[in-house]
Backbone as a printed PyTorch tensor [residue, N CA C, xyz], in Angstrom:
tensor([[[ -3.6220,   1.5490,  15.4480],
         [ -3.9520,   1.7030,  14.0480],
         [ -3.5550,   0.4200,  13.3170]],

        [[ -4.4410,   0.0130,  12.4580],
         [ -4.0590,  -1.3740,  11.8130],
         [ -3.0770,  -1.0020,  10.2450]],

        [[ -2.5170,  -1.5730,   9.9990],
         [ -2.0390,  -1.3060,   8.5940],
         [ -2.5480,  -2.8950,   7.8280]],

        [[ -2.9040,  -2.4810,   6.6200],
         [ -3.3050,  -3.5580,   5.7720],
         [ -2.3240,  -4.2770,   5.3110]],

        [[ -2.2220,  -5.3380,   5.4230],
         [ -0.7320,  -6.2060,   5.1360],
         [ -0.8760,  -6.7480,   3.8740]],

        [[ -2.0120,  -7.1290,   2.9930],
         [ -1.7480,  -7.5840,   1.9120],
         [ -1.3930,  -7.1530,   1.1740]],

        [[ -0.7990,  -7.6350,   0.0320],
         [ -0.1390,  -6.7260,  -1.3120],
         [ -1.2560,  -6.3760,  -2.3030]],

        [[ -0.9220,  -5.2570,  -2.6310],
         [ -2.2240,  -4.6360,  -3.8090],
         [ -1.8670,  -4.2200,  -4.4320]],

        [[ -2.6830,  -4.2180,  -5.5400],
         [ -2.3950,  -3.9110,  -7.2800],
         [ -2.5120,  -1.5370,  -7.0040]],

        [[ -2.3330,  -1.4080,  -7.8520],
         [ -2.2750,   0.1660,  -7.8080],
         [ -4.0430,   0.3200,  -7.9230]],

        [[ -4.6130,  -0.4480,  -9.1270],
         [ -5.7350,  -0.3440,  -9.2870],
         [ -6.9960,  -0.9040,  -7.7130]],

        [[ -6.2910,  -2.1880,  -7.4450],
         [ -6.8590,  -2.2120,  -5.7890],
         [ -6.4880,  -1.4370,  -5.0760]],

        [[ -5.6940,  -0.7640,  -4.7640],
         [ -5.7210,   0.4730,  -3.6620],
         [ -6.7710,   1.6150,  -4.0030]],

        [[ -6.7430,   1.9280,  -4.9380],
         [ -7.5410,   2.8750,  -5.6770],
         [ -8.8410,   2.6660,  -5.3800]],

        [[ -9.0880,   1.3480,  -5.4640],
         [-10.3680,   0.9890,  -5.2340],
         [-11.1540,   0.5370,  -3.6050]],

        [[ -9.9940,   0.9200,  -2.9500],
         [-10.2690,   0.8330,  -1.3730],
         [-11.0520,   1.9210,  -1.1960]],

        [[-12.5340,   1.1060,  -0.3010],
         [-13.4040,   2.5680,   0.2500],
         [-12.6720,   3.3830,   1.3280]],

        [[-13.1760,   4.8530,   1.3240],
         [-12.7420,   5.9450,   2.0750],
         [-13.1790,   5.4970,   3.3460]],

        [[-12.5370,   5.5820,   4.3470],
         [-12.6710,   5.7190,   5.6280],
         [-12.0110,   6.4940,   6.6880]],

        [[-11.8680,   6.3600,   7.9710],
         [-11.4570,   7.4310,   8.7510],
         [-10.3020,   7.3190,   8.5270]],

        [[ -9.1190,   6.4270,   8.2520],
         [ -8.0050,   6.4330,   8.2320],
         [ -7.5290,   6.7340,   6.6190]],

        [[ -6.3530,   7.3690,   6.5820],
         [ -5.9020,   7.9880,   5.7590],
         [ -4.8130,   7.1080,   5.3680]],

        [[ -4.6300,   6.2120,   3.6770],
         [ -3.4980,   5.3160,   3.8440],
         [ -2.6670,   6.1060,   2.3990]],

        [[ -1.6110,   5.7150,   2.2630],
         [ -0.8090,   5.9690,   1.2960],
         [ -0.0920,   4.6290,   0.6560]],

        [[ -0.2760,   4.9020,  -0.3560],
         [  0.3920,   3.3260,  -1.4610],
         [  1.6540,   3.6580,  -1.0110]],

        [[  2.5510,   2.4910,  -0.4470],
         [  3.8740,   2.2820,  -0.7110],
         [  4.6750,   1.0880,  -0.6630]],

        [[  5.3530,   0.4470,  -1.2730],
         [  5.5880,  -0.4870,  -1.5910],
         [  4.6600,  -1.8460,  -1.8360]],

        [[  3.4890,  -1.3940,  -2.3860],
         [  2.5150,  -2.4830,  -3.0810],
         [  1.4730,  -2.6210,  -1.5660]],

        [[  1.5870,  -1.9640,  -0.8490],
         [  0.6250,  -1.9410,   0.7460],
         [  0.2140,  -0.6950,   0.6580]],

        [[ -1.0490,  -0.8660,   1.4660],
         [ -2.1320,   0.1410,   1.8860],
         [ -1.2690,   0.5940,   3.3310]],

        [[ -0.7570,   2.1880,   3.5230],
         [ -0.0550,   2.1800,   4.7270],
         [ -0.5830,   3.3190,   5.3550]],

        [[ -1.1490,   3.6300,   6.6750],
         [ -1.5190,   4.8230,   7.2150],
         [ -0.6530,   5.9200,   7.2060]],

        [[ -1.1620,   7.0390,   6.3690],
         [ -0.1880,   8.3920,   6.8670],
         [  0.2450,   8.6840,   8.1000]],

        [[ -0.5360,   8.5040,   9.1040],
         [ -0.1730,   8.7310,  10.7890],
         [ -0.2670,   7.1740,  11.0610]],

        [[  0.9880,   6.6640,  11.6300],
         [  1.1940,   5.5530,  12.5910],
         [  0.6820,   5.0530,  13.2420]],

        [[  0.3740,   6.3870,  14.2580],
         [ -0.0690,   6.2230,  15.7880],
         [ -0.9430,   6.8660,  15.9770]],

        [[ -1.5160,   7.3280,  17.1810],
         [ -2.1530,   8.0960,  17.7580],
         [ -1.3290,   9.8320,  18.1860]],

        [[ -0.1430,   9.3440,  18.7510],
         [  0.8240,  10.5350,  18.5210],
         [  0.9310,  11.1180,  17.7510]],

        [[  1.3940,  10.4170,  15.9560],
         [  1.4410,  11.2410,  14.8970],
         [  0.4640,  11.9370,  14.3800]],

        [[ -1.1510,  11.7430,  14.5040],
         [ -2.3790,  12.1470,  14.3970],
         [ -2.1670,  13.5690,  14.5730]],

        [[ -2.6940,  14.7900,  13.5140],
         [ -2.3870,  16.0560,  13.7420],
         [ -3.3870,  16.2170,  14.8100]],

        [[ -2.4970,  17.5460,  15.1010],
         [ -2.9990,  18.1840,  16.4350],
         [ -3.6240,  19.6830,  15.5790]],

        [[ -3.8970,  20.4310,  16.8480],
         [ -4.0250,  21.9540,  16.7200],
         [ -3.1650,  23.1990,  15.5400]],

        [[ -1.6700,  22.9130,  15.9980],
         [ -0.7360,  23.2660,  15.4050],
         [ -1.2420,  23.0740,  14.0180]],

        [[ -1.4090,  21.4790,  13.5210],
         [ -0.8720,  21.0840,  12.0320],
         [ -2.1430,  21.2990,  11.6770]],

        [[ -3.6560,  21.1590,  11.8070],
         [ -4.8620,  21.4880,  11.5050],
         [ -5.0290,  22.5850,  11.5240]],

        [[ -4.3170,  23.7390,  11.8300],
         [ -4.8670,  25.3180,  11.8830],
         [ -3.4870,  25.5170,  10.9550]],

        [[ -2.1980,  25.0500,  10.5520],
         [ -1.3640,  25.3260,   9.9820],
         [ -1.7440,  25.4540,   8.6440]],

        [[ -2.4030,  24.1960,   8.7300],
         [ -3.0310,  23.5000,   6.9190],
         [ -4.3590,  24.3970,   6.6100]],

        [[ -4.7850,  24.8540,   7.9280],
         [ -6.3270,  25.7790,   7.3390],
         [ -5.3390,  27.1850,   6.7000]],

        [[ -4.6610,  27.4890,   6.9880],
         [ -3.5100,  29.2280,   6.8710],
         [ -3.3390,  29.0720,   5.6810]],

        [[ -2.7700,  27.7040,   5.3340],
         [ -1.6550,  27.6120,   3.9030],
         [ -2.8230,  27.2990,   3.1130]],

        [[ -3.8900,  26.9470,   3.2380],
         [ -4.7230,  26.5980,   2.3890],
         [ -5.3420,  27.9210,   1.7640]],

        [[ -6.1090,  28.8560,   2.8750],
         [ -6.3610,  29.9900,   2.5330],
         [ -5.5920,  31.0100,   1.5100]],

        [[ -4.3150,  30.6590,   2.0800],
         [ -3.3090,  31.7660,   1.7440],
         [ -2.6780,  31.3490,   0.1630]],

        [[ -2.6670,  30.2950,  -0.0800],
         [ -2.3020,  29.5910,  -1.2860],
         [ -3.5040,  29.7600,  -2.4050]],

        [[ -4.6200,  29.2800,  -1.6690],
         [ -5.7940,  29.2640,  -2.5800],
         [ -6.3540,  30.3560,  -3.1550]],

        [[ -6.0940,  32.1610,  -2.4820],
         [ -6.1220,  33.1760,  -2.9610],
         [ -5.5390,  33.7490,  -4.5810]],

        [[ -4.0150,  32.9470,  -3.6480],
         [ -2.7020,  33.3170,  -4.6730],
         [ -2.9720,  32.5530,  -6.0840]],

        [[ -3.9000,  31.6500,  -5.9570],
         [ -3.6160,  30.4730,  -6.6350],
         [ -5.1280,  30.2460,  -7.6810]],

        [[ -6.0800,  31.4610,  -7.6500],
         [ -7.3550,  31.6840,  -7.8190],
         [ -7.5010,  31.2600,  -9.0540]],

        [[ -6.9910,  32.0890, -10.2490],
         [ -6.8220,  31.9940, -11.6910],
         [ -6.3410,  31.0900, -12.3130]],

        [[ -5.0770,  30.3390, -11.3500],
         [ -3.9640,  29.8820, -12.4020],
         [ -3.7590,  28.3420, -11.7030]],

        [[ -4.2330,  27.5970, -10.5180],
         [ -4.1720,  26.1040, -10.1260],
         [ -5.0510,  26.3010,  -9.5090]],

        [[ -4.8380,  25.0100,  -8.7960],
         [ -6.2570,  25.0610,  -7.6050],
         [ -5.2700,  24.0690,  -6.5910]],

        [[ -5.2730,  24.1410,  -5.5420],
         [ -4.8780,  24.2350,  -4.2660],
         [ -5.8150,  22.6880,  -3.0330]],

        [[ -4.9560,  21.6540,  -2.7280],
         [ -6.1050,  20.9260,  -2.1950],
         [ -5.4560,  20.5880,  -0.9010]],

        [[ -6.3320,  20.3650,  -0.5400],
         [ -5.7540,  19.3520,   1.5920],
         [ -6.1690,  18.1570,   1.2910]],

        [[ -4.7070,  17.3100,   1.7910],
         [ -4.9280,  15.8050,   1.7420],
         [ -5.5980,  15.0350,   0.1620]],

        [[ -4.7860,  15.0400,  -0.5100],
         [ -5.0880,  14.7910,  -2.4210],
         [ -4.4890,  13.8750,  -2.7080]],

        [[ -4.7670,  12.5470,  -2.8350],
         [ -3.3530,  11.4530,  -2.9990],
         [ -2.7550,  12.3660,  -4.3810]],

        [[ -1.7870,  11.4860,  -4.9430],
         [ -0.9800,  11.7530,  -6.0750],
         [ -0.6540,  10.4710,  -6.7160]],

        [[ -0.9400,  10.5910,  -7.8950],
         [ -0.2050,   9.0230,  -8.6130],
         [  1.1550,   9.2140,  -8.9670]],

        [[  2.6250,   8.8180,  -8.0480],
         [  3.4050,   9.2800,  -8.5380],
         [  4.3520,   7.6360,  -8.5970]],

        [[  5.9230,   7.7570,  -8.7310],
         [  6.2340,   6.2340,  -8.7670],
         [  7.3260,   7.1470,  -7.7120]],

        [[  7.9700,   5.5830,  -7.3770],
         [  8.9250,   5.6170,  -6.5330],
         [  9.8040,   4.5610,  -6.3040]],

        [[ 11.0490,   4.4920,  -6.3760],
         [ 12.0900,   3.3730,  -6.6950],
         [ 11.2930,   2.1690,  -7.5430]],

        [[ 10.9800,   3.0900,  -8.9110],
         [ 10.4340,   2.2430, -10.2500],
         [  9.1240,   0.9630,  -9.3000]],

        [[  8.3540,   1.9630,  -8.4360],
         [  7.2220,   1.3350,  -7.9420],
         [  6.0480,   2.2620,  -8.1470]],

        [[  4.6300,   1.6330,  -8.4860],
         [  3.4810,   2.7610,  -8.4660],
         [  3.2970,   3.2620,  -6.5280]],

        [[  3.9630,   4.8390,  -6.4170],
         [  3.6320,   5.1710,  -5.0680],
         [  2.5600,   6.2980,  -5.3990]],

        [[  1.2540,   6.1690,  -3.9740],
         [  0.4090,   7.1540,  -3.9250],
         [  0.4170,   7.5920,  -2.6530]],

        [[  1.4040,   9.0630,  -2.1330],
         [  1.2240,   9.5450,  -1.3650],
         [  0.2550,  10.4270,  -1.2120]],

        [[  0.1780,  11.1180,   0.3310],
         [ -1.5190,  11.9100,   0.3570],
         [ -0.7090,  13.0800,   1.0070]],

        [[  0.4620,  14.5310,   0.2920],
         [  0.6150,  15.7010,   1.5350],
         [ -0.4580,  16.2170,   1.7950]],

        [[  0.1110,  16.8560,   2.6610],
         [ -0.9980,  17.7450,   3.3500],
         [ -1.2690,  18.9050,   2.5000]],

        [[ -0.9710,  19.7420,   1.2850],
         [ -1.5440,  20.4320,   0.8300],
         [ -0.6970,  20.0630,  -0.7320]],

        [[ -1.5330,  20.2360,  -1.6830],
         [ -1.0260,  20.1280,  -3.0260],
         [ -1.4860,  21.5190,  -3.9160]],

        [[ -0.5310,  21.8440,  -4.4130],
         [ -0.5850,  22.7370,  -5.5060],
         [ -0.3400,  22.0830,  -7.0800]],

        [[ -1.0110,  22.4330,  -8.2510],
         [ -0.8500,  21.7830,  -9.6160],
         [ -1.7180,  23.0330, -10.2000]],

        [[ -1.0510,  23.3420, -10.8250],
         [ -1.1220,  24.1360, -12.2020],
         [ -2.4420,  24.2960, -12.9140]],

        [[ -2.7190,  25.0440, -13.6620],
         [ -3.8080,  24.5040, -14.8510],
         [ -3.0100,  23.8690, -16.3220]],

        [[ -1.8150,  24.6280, -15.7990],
         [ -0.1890,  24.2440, -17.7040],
         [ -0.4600,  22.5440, -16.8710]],

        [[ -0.4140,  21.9790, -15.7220],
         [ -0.4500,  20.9080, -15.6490],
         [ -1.6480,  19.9320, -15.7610]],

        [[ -2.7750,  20.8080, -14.8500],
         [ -3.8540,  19.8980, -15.0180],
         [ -4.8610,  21.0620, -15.3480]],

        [[ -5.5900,  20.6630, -16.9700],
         [ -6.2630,  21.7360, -16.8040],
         [ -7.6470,  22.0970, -15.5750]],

        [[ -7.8200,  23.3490, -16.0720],
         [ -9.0140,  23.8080, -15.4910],
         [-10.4400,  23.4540, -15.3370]],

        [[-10.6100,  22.3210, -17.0460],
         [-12.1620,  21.4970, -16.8680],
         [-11.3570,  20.7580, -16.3320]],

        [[-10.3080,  19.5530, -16.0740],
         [-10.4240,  18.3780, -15.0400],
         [-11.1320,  18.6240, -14.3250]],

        [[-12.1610,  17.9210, -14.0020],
         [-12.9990,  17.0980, -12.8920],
         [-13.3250,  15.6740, -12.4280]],

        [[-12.5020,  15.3470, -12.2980],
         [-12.5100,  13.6770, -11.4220],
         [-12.4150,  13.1880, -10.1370]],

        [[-12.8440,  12.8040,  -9.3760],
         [-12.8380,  12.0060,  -8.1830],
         [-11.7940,  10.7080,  -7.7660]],

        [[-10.6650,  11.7350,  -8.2110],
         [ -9.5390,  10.5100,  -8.0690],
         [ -8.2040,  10.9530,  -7.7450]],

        [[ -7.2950,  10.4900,  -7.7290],
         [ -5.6350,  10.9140,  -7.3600],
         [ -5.3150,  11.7310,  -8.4150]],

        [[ -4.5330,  12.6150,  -7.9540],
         [ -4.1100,  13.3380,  -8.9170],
         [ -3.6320,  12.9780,  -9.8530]],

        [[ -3.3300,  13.4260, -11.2190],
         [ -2.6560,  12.1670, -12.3370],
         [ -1.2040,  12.6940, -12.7540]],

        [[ -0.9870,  13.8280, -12.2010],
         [  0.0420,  14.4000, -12.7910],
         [  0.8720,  15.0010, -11.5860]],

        [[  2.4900,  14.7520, -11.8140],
         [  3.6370,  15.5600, -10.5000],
         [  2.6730,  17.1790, -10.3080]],

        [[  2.4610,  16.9510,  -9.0870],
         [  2.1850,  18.7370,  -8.7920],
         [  3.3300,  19.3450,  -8.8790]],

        [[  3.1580,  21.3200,  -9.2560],
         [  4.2870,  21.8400,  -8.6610],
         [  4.7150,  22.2460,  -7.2100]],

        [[  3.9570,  21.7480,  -6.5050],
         [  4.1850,  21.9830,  -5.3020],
         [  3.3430,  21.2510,  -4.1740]],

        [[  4.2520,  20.3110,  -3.1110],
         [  3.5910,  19.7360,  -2.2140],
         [  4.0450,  20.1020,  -0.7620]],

        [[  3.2680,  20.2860,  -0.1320],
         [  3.4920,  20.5940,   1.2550],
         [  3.1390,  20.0450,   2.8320]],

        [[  4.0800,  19.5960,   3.2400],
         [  3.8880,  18.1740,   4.1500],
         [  4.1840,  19.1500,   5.5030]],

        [[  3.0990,  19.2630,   7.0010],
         [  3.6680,  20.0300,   7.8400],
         [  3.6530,  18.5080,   8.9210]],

        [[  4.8190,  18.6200,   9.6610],
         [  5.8290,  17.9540,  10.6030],
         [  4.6270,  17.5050,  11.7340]],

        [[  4.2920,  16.6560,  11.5990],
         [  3.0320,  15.8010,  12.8610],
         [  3.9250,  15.9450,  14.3530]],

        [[  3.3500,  15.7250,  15.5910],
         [  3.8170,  14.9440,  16.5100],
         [  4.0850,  13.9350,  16.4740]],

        [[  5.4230,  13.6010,  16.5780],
         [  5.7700,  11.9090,  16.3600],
         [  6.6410,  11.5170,  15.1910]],

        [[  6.4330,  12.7300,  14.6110],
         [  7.2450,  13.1530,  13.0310],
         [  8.9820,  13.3890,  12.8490]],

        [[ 10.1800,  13.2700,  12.5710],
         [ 11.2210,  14.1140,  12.7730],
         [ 11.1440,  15.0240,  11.4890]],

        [[ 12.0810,  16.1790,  11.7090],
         [ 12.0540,  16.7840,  10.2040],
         [ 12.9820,  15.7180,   8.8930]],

        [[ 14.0580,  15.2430,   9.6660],
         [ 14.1310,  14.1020,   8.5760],
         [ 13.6340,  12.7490,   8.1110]],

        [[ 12.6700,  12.5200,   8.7890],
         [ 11.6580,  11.6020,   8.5160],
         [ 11.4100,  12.0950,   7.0740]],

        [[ 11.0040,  13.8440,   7.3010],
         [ 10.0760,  14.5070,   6.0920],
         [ 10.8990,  14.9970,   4.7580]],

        [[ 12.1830,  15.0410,   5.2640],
         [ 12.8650,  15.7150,   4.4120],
         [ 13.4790,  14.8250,   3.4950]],

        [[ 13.1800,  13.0570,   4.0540],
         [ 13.7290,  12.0830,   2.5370],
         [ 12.2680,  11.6300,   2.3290]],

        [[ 11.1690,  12.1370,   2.4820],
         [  9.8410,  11.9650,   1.8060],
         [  9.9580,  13.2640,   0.7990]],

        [[ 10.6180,  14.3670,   1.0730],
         [ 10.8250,  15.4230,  -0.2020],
         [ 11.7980,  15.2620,  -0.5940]],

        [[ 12.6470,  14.2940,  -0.7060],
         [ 13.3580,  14.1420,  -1.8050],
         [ 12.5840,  12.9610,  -2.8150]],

        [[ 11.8060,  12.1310,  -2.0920],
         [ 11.3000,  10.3650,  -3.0650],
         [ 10.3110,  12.0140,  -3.6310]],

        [[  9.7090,  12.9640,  -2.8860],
         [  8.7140,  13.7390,  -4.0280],
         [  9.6450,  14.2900,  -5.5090]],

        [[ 10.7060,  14.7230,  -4.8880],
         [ 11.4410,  15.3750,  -6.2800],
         [ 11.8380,  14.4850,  -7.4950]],

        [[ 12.7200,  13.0520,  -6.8970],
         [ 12.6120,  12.6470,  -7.5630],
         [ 11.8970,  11.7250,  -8.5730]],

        [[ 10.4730,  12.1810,  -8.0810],
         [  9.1310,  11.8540,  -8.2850],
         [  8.7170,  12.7190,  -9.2640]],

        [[  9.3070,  13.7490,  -9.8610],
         [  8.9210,  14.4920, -10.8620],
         [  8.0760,  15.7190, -10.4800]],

        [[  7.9250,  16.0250,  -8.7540],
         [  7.4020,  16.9510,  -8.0570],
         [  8.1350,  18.1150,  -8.0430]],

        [[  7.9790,  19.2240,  -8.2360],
         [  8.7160,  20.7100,  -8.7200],
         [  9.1160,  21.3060,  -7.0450]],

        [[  8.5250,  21.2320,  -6.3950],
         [  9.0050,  21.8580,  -4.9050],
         [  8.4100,  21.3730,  -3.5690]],

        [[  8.9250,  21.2200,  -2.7470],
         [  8.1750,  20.5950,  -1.4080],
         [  8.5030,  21.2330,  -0.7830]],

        [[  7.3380,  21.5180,   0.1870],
         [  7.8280,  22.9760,   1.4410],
         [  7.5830,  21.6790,   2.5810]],

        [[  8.1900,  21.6590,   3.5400],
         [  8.3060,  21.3280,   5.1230],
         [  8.0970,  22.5160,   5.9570]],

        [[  6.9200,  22.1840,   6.3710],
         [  6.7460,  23.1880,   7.4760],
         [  6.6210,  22.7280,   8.8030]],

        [[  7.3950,  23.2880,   9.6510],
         [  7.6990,  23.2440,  11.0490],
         [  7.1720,  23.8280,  11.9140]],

        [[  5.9150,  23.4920,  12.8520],
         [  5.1970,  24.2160,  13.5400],
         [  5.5270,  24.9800,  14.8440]],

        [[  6.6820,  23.7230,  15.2130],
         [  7.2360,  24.3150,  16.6130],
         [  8.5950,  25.1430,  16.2700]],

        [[  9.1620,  25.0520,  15.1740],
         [  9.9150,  26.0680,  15.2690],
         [  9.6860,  27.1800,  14.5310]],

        [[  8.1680,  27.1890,  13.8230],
         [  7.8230,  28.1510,  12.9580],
         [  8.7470,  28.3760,  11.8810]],

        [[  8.8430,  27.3660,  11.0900],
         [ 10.0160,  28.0120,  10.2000],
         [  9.1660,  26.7910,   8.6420]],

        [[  9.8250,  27.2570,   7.8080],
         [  9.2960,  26.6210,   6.8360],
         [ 10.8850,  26.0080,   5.6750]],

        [[ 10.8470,  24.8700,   5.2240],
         [ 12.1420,  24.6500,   4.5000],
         [ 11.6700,  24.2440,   2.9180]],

        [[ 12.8000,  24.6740,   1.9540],
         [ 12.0280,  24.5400,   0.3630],
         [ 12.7680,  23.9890,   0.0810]],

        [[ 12.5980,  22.7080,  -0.5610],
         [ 13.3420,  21.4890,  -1.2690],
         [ 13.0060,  22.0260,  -2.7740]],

        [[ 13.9930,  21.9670,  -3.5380],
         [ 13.9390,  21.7500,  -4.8500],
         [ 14.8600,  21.0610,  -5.7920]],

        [[ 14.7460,  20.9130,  -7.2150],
         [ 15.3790,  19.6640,  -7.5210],
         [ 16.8910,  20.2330,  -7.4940]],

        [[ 17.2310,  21.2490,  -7.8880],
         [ 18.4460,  21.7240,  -8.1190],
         [ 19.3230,  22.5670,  -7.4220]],

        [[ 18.9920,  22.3650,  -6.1370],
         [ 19.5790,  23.3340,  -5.1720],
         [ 19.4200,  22.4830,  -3.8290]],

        [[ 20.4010,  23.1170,  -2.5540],
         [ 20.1400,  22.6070,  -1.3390],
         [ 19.0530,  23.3450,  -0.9310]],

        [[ 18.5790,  22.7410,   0.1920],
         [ 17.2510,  23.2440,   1.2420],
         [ 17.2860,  24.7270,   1.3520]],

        [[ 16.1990,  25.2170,   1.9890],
         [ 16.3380,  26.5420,   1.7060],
         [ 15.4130,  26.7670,   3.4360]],

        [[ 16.0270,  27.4260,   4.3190],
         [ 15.2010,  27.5630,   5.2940],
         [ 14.7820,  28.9050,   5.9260]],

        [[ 13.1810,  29.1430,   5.9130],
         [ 12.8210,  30.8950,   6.1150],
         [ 12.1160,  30.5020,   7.4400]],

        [[ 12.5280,  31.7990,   7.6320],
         [ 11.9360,  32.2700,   9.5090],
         [ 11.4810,  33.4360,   9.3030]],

        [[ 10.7190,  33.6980,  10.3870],
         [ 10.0550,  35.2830,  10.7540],
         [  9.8350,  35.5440,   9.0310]],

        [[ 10.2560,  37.5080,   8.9960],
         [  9.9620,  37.7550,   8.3050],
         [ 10.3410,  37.3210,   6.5910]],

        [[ 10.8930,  36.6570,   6.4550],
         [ 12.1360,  36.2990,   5.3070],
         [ 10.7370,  35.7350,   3.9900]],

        [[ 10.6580,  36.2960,   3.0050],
         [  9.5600,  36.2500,   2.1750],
         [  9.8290,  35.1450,   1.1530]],

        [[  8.7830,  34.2050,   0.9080],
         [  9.2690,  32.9500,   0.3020],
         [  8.6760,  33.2590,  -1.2010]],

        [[  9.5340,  33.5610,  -2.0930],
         [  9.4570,  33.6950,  -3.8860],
         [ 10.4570,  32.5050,  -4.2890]],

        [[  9.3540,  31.9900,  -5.4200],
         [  9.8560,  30.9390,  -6.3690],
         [  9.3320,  31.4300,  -7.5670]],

        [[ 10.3560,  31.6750,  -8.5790],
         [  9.5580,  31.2570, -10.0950],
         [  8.8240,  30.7380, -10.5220]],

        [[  8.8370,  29.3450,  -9.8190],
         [  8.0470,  28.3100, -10.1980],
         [  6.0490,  28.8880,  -9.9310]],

        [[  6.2080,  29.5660,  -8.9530],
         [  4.7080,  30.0120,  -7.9970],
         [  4.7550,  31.9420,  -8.1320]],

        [[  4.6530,  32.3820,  -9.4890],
         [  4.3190,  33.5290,  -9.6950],
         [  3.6080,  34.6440,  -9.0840]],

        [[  4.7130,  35.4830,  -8.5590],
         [  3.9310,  36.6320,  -7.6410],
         [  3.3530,  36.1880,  -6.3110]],

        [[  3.4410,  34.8250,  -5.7200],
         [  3.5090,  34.6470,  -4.5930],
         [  4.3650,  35.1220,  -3.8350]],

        [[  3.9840,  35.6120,  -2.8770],
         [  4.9920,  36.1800,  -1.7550],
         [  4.2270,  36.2830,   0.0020]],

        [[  4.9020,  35.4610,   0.6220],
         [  4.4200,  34.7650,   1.4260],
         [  5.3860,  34.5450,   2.7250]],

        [[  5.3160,  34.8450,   4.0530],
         [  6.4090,  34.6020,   5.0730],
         [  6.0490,  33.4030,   5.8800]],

        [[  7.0290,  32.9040,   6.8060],
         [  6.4440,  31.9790,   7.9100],
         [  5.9470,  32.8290,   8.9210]],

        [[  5.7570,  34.4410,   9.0650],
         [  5.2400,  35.1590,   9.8430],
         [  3.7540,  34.7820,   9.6990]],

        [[  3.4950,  35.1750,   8.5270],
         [  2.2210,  34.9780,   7.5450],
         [  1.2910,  34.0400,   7.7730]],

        [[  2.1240,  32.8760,   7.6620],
         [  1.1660,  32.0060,   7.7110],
         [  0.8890,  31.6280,   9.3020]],

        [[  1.8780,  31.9070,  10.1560],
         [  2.0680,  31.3860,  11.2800],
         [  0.5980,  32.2930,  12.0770]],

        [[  0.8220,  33.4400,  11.8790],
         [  0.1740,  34.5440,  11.9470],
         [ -1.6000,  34.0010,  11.8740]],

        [[ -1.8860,  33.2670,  10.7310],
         [ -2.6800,  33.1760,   9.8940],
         [ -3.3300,  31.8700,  10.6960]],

        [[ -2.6190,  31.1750,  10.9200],
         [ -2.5430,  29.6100,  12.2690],
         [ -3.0300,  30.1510,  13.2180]],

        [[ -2.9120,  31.4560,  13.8040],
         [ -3.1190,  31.8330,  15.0990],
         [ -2.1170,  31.2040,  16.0040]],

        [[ -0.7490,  30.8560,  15.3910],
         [  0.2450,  30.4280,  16.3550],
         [  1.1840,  30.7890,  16.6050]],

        [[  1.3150,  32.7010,  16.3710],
         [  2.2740,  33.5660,  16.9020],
         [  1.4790,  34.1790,  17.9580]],

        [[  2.1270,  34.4590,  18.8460],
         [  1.9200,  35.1230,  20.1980],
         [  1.4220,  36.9360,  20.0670]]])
């Protein structure tokens, strides 16, 4: 995988055509979300992200809208960063309901959700959900495919980690109620 080495304006990244590779602004470079060929999702993380998508996008009908792979215009150590998780949640109180644009999101979602690649560690992911929080991002779920478990970062509390049946409610995400059974279930990656 090549990474683009020159330095770019926020507005030149933006303006990079779409192609097969997936890059994320960080530190003034165009940088691939997956590294390698290893980190490239597999089965697991592509049927994980189809579950949470479904299952979110139900919950989420009336009141946000729910996306796979959405950059974000957010900053990061007082730099313009545009990461791409794997699933974004944002509000309509955040972005309304006519928005329609063809572009990065413009506003902190309340919720981003990054699931653990091959090639990935969980703390690789877990100080990418903290640069999200203190990014003005309301919650980041880590989800863990091989151990089926899911972890909730938020700004004001330590990690929070659910298994099996253990039902994941936040204030923040109204009347959601949701397990790592659920979704795992939903993956087709419980037995």
């Amino acid at each position: 995988m090549t990474q683009l080495k020159t330095e770019l304006t926020l507005e030149e990244f933006l303006a990079l055509p779409e192609g097969d590779i997936t890059y994320e602004f960080v530190n003034g470079e165009a940088v691939p979300k997956y590294k390698n060929d290893e980190m490239s999702p597999k089965f697991f993380h592509g049927s994980t992200t189809g579950a949470l998508f479904i299952l979110l996008s139900a919950w989420a009908q009336t009141q946000g809208r729910v996306v796979i792979e959405w950059a974000i215009k957010l900053t990061r150590n007082q730099q313009d960063w545009i990461p791409v998780p794997d699933l974004t949640y944002v509000s309509y109180h955040r972005l309304s309901a006519d928005w329609l644009l063809d572009e990065a999101c413009p506003v902190a979602p309340e919720l981003v959700i990054e699931i653990i690649s091959p090639g990935q560690t969980f703390g690789e992911i877990a100080e990418k959900a903290t640069d999200y929080l203190n990014a003005g991002v309301s919650r980041v779920w880590v989800v863990d495919t091989k151990a089926r478990t899911v972890t909730v970062f938020a700004p004001s509390s330590l990690p929070i980690t659910y298994r099996l049946h253990q039902p994941i409610t936040d204030d923040l995400l109204p009347k959601l109620e949701i397990t790592p059974h659920a979704i795992f279930q939903r993956a087709g990656l419980n037995p």
